[in-house]
mmCIF file of C-alpha atoms in Angstrom:
data_model
loop_
_atom_site.group_PDB
_atom_site.id
_atom_site.type_symbol
_atom_site.label_atom_id
_atom_site.label_comp_id
_atom_site.label_asym_id
_atom_site.label_seq_id
_atom_site.Cartn_x
_atom_site.Cartn_y
_atom_site.Cartn_z
ATOM 1 C CA PHE A 990 123.968 -99.057 133.187
ATOM 2 C CA VAL A 991 123.780 -98.434 129.435
ATOM 3 C CA GLN A 992 123.561 -102.046 128.211
ATOM 4 C CA PRO A 993 123.011 -104.434 131.163
ATOM 5 C CA PHE A 994 121.109 -106.989 129.070
ATOM 6 C CA ALA A 995 123.819 -107.031 126.403
ATOM 7 C CA PHE A 996 126.389 -107.581 129.154
ATOM 8 C CA PHE A 997 124.743 -110.811 130.287
ATOM 9 C CA LEU A 998 124.370 -111.982 126.684
ATOM 10 C CA PHE A 999 128.045 -111.250 125.997
ATOM 11 C CA LEU A 1000 129.099 -112.916 129.253
ATOM 12 C CA ALA A 1001 127.184 -116.095 128.419
ATOM 13 C CA ALA A 1002 128.592 -116.119 124.888
ATOM 14 C CA SER A 1003 132.167 -115.606 126.124
ATOM 15 C CA ILE A 1004 131.876 -118.453 128.639
ATOM 16 C CA ALA A 1005 130.481 -120.699 125.908
ATOM 17 C CA GLU A 1006 133.271 -119.676 123.516
ATOM 18 C CA ASN A 1007 135.882 -120.499 126.156
ATOM 19 C CA LYS A 1008 134.208 -123.901 126.694
ATOM 20 C CA ARG A 1009 134.044 -123.404 130.437
ATOM 21 C CA VAL A 1010 131.387 -124.724 132.818
ATOM 22 C CA PRO A 1011 128.432 -124.795 132.260
ATOM 23 C CA PHE A 1012 129.268 -124.932 128.518
ATOM 24 C CA ASP A 1013 132.116 -127.476 128.646
ATOM 25 C CA ALA A 1014 130.515 -129.917 126.206
ATOM 26 C CA PRO A 1015 133.870 -130.927 124.572
ATOM 27 C CA GLU A 1016 135.468 -131.587 127.962
ATOM 28 C CA GLY A 1017 132.873 -132.610 130.584
ATOM 29 C CA GLU A 1018 135.439 -133.136 133.348
ATOM 30 C CA SER A 1019 132.711 -133.767 135.936
ATOM 31 C CA GLU A 1020 131.617 -136.911 134.075
ATOM 32 C CA ILE A 1021 134.510 -138.223 131.947
ATOM 33 C CA VAL A 1022 137.544 -137.361 134.095
ATOM 34 C CA ALA A 1023 139.019 -134.659 131.834
ATOM 35 C CA GLY A 1024 137.564 -135.275 128.368
ATOM 36 C CA TYR A 1025 140.103 -135.095 125.580
ATOM 37 C CA PHE A 1026 142.643 -133.699 128.079
ATOM 38 C CA LEU A 1027 143.001 -137.247 129.408
ATOM 39 C CA GLU A 1028 145.266 -138.105 126.472
ATOM 40 C CA TYR A 1029 147.782 -135.383 127.346
ATOM 41 C CA SER A 1030 150.148 -134.962 130.259
ATOM 42 C CA GLY A 1031 153.066 -132.840 131.350
ATOM 43 C CA MET A 1032 153.737 -129.676 129.382
ATOM 44 C CA LYS A 1033 151.126 -130.422 126.705
ATOM 45 C CA PHE A 1034 148.408 -130.546 129.352
ATOM 46 C CA GLY A 1035 149.866 -127.384 130.883
ATOM 47 C CA MET A 1036 149.624 -125.578 127.526
ATOM 48 C CA PHE A 1037 145.936 -126.494 127.258
ATOM 49 C CA MET A 1038 145.322 -125.081 130.740
ATOM 50 C CA LEU A 1039 147.392 -121.976 129.975
ATOM 51 C CA GLY A 1040 145.391 -121.366 126.794
ATOM 52 C CA GLU A 1041 142.098 -121.723 128.672
ATOM 53 C CA TYR A 1042 143.077 -119.237 131.349
ATOM 54 C CA MET A 1043 144.460 -116.834 128.737
ATOM 55 C CA GLU A 1044 141.033 -116.928 127.079
ATOM 56 C CA LEU A 1045 139.470 -116.225 130.472
ATOM 57 C CA ALA A 1046 141.695 -113.194 131.062
ATOM 58 C CA ILE A 1047 141.238 -111.822 127.524
ATOM 59 C CA SER A 1048 137.441 -112.206 127.581
ATOM 60 C CA SER A 1049 137.348 -110.498 130.996
ATOM 61 C CA ALA A 1050 139.464 -107.633 129.624
ATOM 62 C CA VAL A 1051 137.084 -107.255 126.646
ATOM 63 C CA LEU A 1052 134.060 -107.244 128.989
ATOM 64 C CA THR A 1053 135.778 -104.611 131.125
ATOM 65 C CA THR A 1054 136.560 -102.442 128.101
ATOM 66 C CA VAL A 1055 133.122 -102.646 126.505
ATOM 67 C CA PHE A 1056 130.790 -102.632 129.505
ATOM 68 C CA PHE A 1057 132.720 -101.400 132.568
ATOM 69 C CA GLY A 1058 134.407 -98.341 131.142
ATOM 70 C CA GLY A 1059 137.878 -99.843 130.854
ATOM 71 C CA TYR A 1060 140.293 -97.619 132.771
ATOM 72 C CA ALA A 1061 137.599 -95.026 133.592
ATOM 73 C CA ILE A 1062 136.838 -94.143 137.221
ATOM 74 C CA PRO A 1063 133.694 -92.140 138.080
ATOM 75 C CA PHE A 1064 134.371 -88.366 138.081
ATOM 76 C CA LEU A 1065 138.088 -88.891 137.319
ATOM 77 C CA HIS A 1066 139.288 -86.849 134.338
ATOM 78 C CA ARG A 1067 142.665 -85.981 132.782
ATOM 79 C CA ASP A 1068 143.327 -83.137 135.226
ATOM 80 C CA GLY A 1069 141.897 -84.771 138.368
ATOM 81 C CA ILE A 1070 138.525 -85.350 140.017
ATOM 82 C CA THR A 1071 135.572 -83.247 138.841
ATOM 83 C CA VAL A 1072 132.135 -83.957 140.314
ATOM 84 C CA ALA A 1073 129.414 -82.693 137.967
ATOM 85 C CA PHE A 1074 125.687 -83.330 137.591
ATOM 86 C CA GLY A 1075 124.573 -81.805 134.304
ATOM 87 C CA ASP A 1076 125.529 -78.108 134.338
ATOM 88 C CA ILE A 1077 126.184 -78.121 138.102
ATOM 89 C CA ILE A 1078 129.910 -78.496 138.819
ATOM 90 C CA TYR A 1079 131.196 -78.960 142.338
ATOM 91 C CA PRO A 1080 134.741 -78.130 143.562
ATOM 92 C CA THR A 1081 137.402 -80.098 141.755
ATOM 93 C CA LEU A 1082 140.561 -81.851 142.978
ATOM 94 C CA LYS A 1083 143.605 -81.284 140.747
ATOM 95 C CA MET A 1084 145.927 -84.287 140.370
ATOM 96 C CA PRO A 1085 149.154 -84.930 138.422
ATOM 97 C CA HIS A 1086 148.468 -86.638 135.108
ATOM 98 C CA VAL A 1087 150.878 -89.470 135.977
ATOM 99 C CA LEU A 1088 148.789 -90.262 139.054
ATOM 100 C CA VAL A 1089 145.619 -90.237 136.938
ATOM 101 C CA ILE A 1090 147.217 -92.735 134.527
ATOM 102 C CA GLY A 1091 148.291 -94.962 137.421
ATOM 103 C CA LEU A 1092 144.785 -94.942 138.897
ATOM 104 C CA GLY A 1093 143.334 -95.815 135.492
ATOM 105 C CA VAL A 1094 145.702 -98.763 135.046
ATOM 106 C CA CYS A 1095 144.906 -100.051 138.542
ATOM 107 C CA ALA A 1096 141.172 -99.639 137.893
ATOM 108 C CA PHE A 1097 141.391 -101.597 134.638
ATOM 109 C CA PHE A 1098 143.235 -104.514 136.242
ATOM 110 C CA LEU A 1099 140.912 -104.503 139.269
ATOM 111 C CA LYS A 1100 137.830 -104.625 137.026
ATOM 112 C CA THR A 1101 139.364 -107.382 134.897
ATOM 113 C CA TRP A 1102 140.233 -109.381 138.016
ATOM 114 C CA THR A 1103 136.665 -108.970 139.290
ATOM 115 C CA VAL A 1104 135.194 -110.292 136.026
ATOM 116 C CA CYS A 1105 137.661 -113.220 136.101
ATOM 117 C CA TRP A 1106 136.562 -114.003 139.648
ATOM 118 C CA ALA A 1107 132.900 -113.861 138.589
ATOM 119 C CA GLN A 1108 133.527 -116.362 135.775
ATOM 120 C CA LEU A 1109 135.389 -118.665 138.177
ATOM 121 C CA PHE A 1110 132.484 -118.394 140.604
ATOM 122 C CA ILE A 1111 130.086 -119.406 137.824
ATOM 123 C CA ARG A 1112 132.292 -122.425 137.056
ATOM 124 C CA TRP A 1113 132.247 -123.504 140.705
ATOM 125 C CA THR A 1114 128.483 -123.047 141.099
ATOM 126 C CA ILE A 1115 126.486 -124.067 138.010
ATOM 127 C CA PRO A 1116 126.329 -127.690 136.808
ATOM 128 C CA ARG A 1117 127.148 -128.622 133.216
ATOM 129 C CA PHE A 1118 124.468 -128.273 130.537
ATOM 130 C CA ARG A 1119 123.641 -131.093 128.149
ATOM 131 C CA TYR A 1120 124.508 -130.542 124.492
ATOM 132 C CA ASP A 1121 120.829 -130.140 123.498
ATOM 133 C CA GLN A 1122 120.319 -127.593 126.292
ATOM 134 C CA ILE A 1123 123.249 -125.544 125.032
ATOM 135 C CA MET A 1124 121.849 -125.531 121.489
ATOM 136 C CA LYS A 1125 118.381 -124.515 122.690
ATOM 137 C CA LEU A 1126 119.822 -121.738 124.833
ATOM 138 C CA GLY A 1127 121.906 -120.385 121.958
ATOM 139 C CA TRP A 1128 119.376 -120.593 119.124
ATOM 140 C CA ARG A 1129 116.113 -120.006 120.999
ATOM 141 C CA PHE A 1130 117.182 -117.397 123.560
ATOM 142 C CA LEU A 1131 120.616 -115.819 123.108
ATOM 143 C CA LEU A 1132 120.459 -115.096 119.357
ATOM 144 C CA PRO A 1133 116.840 -113.754 119.299
ATOM 145 C CA SER A 1134 117.497 -111.728 122.453
ATOM 146 C CA ALA A 1135 120.603 -110.175 120.901
ATOM 147 C CA LEU A 1136 118.673 -109.184 117.770
ATOM 148 C CA VAL A 1137 115.838 -107.683 119.829
ATOM 149 C CA ASN A 1138 118.377 -105.790 121.923
ATOM 150 C CA VAL A 1139 119.946 -104.305 118.778
ATOM 151 C CA LEU A 1140 116.499 -103.193 117.567
ATOM 152 C CA VAL A 1141 115.514 -101.640 120.903
ATOM 153 C CA THR A 1142 118.895 -99.894 121.215
ATOM 154 C CA GLY A 1143 118.486 -98.333 117.776
ATOM 155 C CA MET A 1144 114.989 -97.091 118.647
ATOM 156 C CA VAL A 1145 116.203 -95.574 121.925
ATOM 157 C CA LEU A 1146 119.116 -93.812 120.219
ATOM 158 C CA LEU A 1147 116.775 -92.332 117.570
ATOM 159 C CA SER A 1148 114.413 -91.166 120.314
ATOM 160 C CA ILE A 1149 117.244 -89.471 122.185
ATOM 161 C CA ALA A 1150 118.466 -87.767 119.012
ATOM 162 C CA GLN A 1151 114.993 -86.331 118.387
ATOM 163 C CA GLY A 1152 114.367 -85.410 122.031
ATOM 164 C CA GLY A 1153 116.159 -82.077 121.938
ATOM 165 C CA PRO A 1154 118.524 -80.404 124.427
ATOM 166 C CA GLY A 1155 116.147 -80.877 127.386
ATOM 167 C CA LEU A 1156 116.334 -84.646 127.141
ATOM 168 C CA SER A 1157 120.112 -84.539 126.639
ATOM 169 C CA ASN A 1158 120.534 -82.424 129.791
ATOM 170 C CA ALA A 1159 118.318 -84.810 131.772
ATOM 171 C CA LEU A 1160 120.385 -87.763 130.557
ATOM 172 C CA ASP A 1161 123.594 -85.960 131.579
ATOM 173 C CA ILE A 1162 122.207 -85.514 135.094
ATOM 174 C CA LEU A 1163 121.144 -89.171 135.143
ATOM 175 C CA GLY A 1164 124.633 -90.138 133.997
ATOM 176 C CA GLY A 1165 126.165 -88.206 136.892
ATOM 177 C CA VAL A 1166 123.805 -89.892 139.357
ATOM 178 C CA THR A 1167 124.676 -93.339 138.014
ATOM 179 C CA GLN A 1168 128.379 -92.489 138.278
ATOM 180 C CA ALA A 1169 127.841 -91.621 141.942
ATOM 181 C CA LEU A 1170 125.993 -94.908 142.484
ATOM 182 C CA VAL A 1171 128.771 -96.852 140.773
ATOM 183 C CA PHE A 1172 131.415 -95.088 142.859
ATOM 184 C CA ALA A 1173 129.558 -95.742 146.122
ATOM 185 C CA GLY A 1174 128.757 -99.347 145.193
ATOM 186 C CA GLY A 1175 132.319 -100.028 144.066
ATOM 187 C CA THR A 1176 133.738 -98.631 147.299
ATOM 188 C CA VAL A 1177 131.351 -100.694 149.424
ATOM 189 C CA GLY A 1178 132.057 -103.801 147.335
ATOM 190 C CA LEU A 1179 135.820 -103.354 147.672
ATOM 191 C CA LEU A 1180 135.553 -102.954 151.454
ATOM 192 C CA TRP A 1181 133.251 -105.993 151.629
ATOM 193 C CA LEU A 1182 135.738 -108.032 149.581
ATOM 194 C CA ILE A 1183 138.634 -107.079 151.839
ATOM 195 C CA SER A 1184 136.611 -107.910 154.958
ATOM 196 C CA GLY A 1185 135.559 -111.220 153.380
ATOM 197 C CA ILE A 1186 139.169 -112.154 152.698
ATOM 198 C CA LEU A 1187 140.096 -111.403 156.304
ATOM 199 C CA ALA A 1188 136.931 -112.958 157.798
ATOM 200 C CA PRO A 1189 137.955 -116.669 157.793
ATOM 201 C CA ALA A 1190 140.970 -116.028 160.012
ATOM 202 C CA ARG A 1191 138.917 -113.972 162.467
ATOM 203 C CA GLU A 1192 136.095 -116.525 162.502
ATOM 204 C CA HIS A 1193 138.591 -119.341 163.065
ATOM 205 C CA LEU A 1194 140.121 -117.543 166.042
ATOM 206 C CA LYS A 1195 136.672 -116.721 167.376
ATOM 207 C CA SER A 1196 135.485 -120.331 167.121
ATOM 208 C CA ASN A 1197 138.656 -121.624 168.755
ATOM 209 C CA SER A 1198 138.427 -119.154 171.607
ATOM 210 C CA SER A 1199 134.708 -119.880 172.079
ATOM 211 C CA SER A 1200 135.230 -123.635 172.169
ATOM 212 C CA ALA A 1201 138.146 -123.285 174.589
ATOM 213 C CA THR A 1202 136.089 -121.030 176.869
ATOM 214 C CA TYR A 1203 133.170 -123.474 176.800
ATOM 215 C CA ALA A 1204 135.480 -126.417 177.547
ATOM 216 C CA ARG A 1205 137.037 -124.640 180.533
ATOM 217 C CA ALA A 1206 133.583 -123.778 181.862
ATOM 218 C CA LYS A 1207 132.645 -127.459 181.717
ATOM 219 C CA GLY A 1208 135.759 -128.570 183.578
ATOM 220 C CA GLY A 1209 138.024 -129.206 180.617
ATOM 221 C CA THR A 1210 137.973 -131.867 177.931
ATOM 222 C CA LYS A 1211 137.931 -135.527 178.859
ATOM 223 C CA LEU A 1212 140.667 -137.865 177.611
ATOM 224 C CA THR A 1213 139.766 -141.161 176.012
ATOM 225 C CA PRO A 1214 141.779 -144.273 177.009
ATOM 226 C CA MET A 1215 143.781 -144.155 173.764
ATOM 227 C CA GLN A 1216 144.628 -140.466 174.209
ATOM 228 C CA ALA A 1217 145.717 -141.140 177.817
#
């Protein structure tokens, strides 16, 4: 939670740079079929699509590295899991370094996949902006907001540097608390995602069984003359 505002600014800028919805001014597939892609087919069209999705994956990896800690997992260190809040250290769990590396690689790819999914969700949800709306958003909001964020960040860093060891210790404790919140929220989110993936099949079976039970209670379904 160090730079949440900068994250949203960077996310908007990366989507605009990749020319994806809602910033697909050169393409506009919802209005002009496929934009300039209409003149290409076969492998040439496939290369355009491959380049677009490579940009999506690379921008998601950069967002993961800068804002989501990259391969870092809360309380996971080189020698294993160490839960600490400031100067208070709880019992640790020693782990082989190879396992720590494997967990870090899996965490990085899981975070990158999550950011990719979020950008796809934005593409499916938000309608396309007009060209003048994109320019107003960039020049009147994104650029001034980024400059203000740089100024505020510098002021906060100077304040922390002059705050002394007491403030640094309090921030360390706050960092441990936020790590615990991230760990708990990530675990709940992962379980919710898995249950969401499995939910359609369960709901489909439930609806089928409910409709069949209701039909049997009403004496079965009636056949129309054509079905008979």
